[in-house]
Tab-separated table of C-alpha atoms in Angstrom:
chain	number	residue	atom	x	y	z
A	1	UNK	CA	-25.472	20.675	41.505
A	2	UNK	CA	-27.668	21.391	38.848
A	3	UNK	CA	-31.299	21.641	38.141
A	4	UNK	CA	-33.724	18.557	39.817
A	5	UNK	CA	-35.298	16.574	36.677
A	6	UNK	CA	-38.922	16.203	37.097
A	7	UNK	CA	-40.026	12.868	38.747
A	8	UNK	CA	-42.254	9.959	36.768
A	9	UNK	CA	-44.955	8.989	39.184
A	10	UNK	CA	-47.808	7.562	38.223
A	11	UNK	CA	-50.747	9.187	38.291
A	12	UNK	CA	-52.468	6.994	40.637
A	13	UNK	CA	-49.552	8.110	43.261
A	14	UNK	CA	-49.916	11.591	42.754
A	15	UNK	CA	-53.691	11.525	43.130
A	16	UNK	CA	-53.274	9.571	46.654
A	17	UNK	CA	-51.127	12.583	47.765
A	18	UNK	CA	-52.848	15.184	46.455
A	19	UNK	CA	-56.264	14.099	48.071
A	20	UNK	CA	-54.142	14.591	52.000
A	21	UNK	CA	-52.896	18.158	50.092
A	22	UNK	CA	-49.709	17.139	48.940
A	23	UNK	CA	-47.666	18.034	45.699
A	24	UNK	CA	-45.438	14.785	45.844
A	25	UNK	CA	-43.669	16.109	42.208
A	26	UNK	CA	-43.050	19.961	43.903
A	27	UNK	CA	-42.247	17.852	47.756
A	28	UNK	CA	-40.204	15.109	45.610
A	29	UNK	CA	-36.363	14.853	45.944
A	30	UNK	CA	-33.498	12.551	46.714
A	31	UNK	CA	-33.054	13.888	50.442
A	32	UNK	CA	-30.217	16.352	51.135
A	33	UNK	CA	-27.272	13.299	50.967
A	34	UNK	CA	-28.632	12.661	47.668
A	35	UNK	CA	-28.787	15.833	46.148
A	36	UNK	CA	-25.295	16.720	47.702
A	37	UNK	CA	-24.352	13.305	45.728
A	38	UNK	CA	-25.893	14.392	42.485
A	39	UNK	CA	-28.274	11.568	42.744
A	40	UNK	CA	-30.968	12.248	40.054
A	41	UNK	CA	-34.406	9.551	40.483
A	42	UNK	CA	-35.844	9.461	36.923
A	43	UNK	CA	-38.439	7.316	37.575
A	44	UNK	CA	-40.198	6.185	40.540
A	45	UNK	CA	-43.349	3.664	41.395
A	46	UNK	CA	-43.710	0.693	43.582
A	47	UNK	CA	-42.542	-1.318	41.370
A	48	UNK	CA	-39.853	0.152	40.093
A	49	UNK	CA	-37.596	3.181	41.092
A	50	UNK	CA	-34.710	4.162	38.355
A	51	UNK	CA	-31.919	6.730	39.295
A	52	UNK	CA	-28.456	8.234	38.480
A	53	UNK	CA	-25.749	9.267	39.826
A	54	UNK	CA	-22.463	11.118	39.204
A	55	UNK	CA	-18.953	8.758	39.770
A	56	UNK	CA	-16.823	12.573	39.650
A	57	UNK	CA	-17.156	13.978	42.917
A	58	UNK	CA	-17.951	10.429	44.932
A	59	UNK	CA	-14.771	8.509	44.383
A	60	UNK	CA	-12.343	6.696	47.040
A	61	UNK	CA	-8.601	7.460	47.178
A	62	UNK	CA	-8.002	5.175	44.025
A	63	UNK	CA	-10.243	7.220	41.794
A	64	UNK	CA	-13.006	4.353	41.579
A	65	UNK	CA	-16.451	4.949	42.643
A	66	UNK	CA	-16.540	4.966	46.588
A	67	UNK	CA	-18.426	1.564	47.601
A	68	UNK	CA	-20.374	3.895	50.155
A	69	UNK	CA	-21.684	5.963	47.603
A	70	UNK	CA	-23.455	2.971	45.829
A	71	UNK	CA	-24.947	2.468	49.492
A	72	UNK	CA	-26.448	5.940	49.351
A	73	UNK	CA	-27.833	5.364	45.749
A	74	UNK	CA	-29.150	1.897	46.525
A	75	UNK	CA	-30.921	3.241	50.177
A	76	UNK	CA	-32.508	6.176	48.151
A	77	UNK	CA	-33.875	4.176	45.453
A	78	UNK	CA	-35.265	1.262	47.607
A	79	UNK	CA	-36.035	3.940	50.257
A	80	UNK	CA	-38.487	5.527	47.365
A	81	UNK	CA	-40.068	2.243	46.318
A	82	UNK	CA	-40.982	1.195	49.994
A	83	UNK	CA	-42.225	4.642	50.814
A	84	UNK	CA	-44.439	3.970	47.264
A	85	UNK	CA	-45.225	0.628	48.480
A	86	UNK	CA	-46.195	1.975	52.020
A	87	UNK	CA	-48.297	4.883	50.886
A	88	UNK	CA	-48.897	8.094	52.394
A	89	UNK	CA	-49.892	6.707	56.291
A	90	UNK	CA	-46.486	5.098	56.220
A	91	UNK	CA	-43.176	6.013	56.481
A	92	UNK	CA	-40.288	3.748	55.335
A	93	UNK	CA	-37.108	3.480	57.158
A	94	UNK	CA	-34.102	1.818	56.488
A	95	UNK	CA	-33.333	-1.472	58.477
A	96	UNK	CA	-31.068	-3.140	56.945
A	97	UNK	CA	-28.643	-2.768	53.720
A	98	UNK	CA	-26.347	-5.411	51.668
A	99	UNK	CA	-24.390	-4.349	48.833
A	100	UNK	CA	-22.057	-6.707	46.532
A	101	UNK	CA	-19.505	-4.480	44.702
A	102	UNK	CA	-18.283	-6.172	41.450
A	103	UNK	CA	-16.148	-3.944	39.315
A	104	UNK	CA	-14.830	-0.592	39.836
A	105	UNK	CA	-15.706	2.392	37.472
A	106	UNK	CA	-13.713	5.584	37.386
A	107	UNK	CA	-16.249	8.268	35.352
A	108	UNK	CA	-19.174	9.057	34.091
A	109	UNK	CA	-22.699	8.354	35.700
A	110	UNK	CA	-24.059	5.129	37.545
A	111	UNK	CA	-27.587	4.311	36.903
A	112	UNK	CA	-29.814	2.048	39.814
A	113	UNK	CA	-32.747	0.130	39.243
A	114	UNK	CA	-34.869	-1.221	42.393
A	115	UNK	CA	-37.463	-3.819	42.071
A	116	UNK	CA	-39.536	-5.085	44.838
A	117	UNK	CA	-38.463	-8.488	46.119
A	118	UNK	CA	-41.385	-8.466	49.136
A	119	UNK	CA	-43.860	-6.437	49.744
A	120	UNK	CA	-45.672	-6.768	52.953
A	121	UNK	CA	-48.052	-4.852	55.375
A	122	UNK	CA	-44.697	-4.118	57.706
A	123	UNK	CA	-41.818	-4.216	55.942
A	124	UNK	CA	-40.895	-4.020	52.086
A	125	UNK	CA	-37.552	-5.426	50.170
A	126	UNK	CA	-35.705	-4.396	47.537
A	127	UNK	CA	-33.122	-5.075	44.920
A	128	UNK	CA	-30.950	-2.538	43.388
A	129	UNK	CA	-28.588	-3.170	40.708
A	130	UNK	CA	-26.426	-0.330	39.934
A	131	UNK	CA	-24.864	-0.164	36.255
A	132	UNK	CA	-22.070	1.780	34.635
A	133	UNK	CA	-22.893	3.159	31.155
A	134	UNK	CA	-21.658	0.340	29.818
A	135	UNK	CA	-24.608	-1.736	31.114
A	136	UNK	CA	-22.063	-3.440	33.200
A	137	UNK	CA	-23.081	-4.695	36.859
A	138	UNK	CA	-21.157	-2.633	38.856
A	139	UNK	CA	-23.043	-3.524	42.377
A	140	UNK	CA	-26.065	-5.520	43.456
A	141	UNK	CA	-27.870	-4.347	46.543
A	142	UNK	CA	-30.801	-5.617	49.046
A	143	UNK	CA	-32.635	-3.223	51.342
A	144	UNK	CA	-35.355	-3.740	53.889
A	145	UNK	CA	-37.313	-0.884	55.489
A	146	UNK	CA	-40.084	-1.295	58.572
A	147	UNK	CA	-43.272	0.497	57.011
A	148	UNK	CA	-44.249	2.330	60.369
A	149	UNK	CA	-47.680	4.984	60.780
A	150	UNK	CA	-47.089	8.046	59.814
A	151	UNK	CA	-46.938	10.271	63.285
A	152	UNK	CA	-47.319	13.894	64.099
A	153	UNK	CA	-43.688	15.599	63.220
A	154	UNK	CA	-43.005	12.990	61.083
A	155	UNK	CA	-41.177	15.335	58.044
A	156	UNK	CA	-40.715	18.120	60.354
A	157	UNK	CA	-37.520	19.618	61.199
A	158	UNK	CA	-36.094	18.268	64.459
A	159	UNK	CA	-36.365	21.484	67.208
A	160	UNK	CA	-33.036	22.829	68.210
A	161	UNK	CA	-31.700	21.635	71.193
A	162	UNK	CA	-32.603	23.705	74.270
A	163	UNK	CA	-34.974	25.398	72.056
């Protein structure tokens, strides 16, 4: 799908990784859905997470952007800030997603922009509010996701089964 662009952090991030051994630009991507999506994060920090994504290649029946694939966008990009938010003891999962889909677009790349609306010990929200090229709100999104302790396996591939 092309090559990954580089990841903004800031520096402060990178050093909090790199002091538990961690290369969070190298380790950095939008998980295998994402990639497979063409999702492309430009720009990532607690406070902000910006992204793209391809409308070719994750359209409905009609031709428009599949509401579902605005879903995986948002859930990356909030998924990123609340991991940010969390730091590196805490992994952020997904517990609940909203999106609002105003207007349809048939090409040409979507761009997301998450912004913290909590950010708490347990449990961080966001907004995303995906645009066409156009600058035109094409869906608004809210996701919460539990910051839990990091725990041993936590990143690892899942053993095989009876393996």
């Amino acid at each position: 799908m092309g090559e990954q662009q580089q990841v903004k952090f800031p520096q402060e991030v990178i050093d909090e990784y790199a002091s538990l051994g961690v290369d969070l630009p190298a380790l950095f991507s939008a998980g295998h859905l994402g990639t497979r999506m063409g999702v492309q994060i430009l720009e990532a920090a607690a406070d902000r997470v910006v992204g793209t994504m391809p409308v070719e290649g994750n359209t409905q029946p009609y031709g428009l952007l599949h509401g579902g694939a605005s879903a995986v966008l948002a859930e990356t990009l909030g998924s990123v800030g609340s991991m940010l938010h969390g730091g590196a003891s805490k992994i952020a999962v997904g517990v609940d997603l909203n999106c609002t889909h105003h207007r349809g677009v048939r090409s040409g790349l979507v761009m997301g922009v998450a912004t913290p609306v909590h950010r708490g010990r347990s449990t961080a929200t966001y907004e995303i509010v995906i645009s066409d090229e156009a600058g035109r709100r094409v869906c608004t999104a809210r996701l919460t996701c539990l910051l839990r302790d990091v725990r041993p396996g936590d990143g690892a591939p899942a053993e095989p089964a009876g393996g």
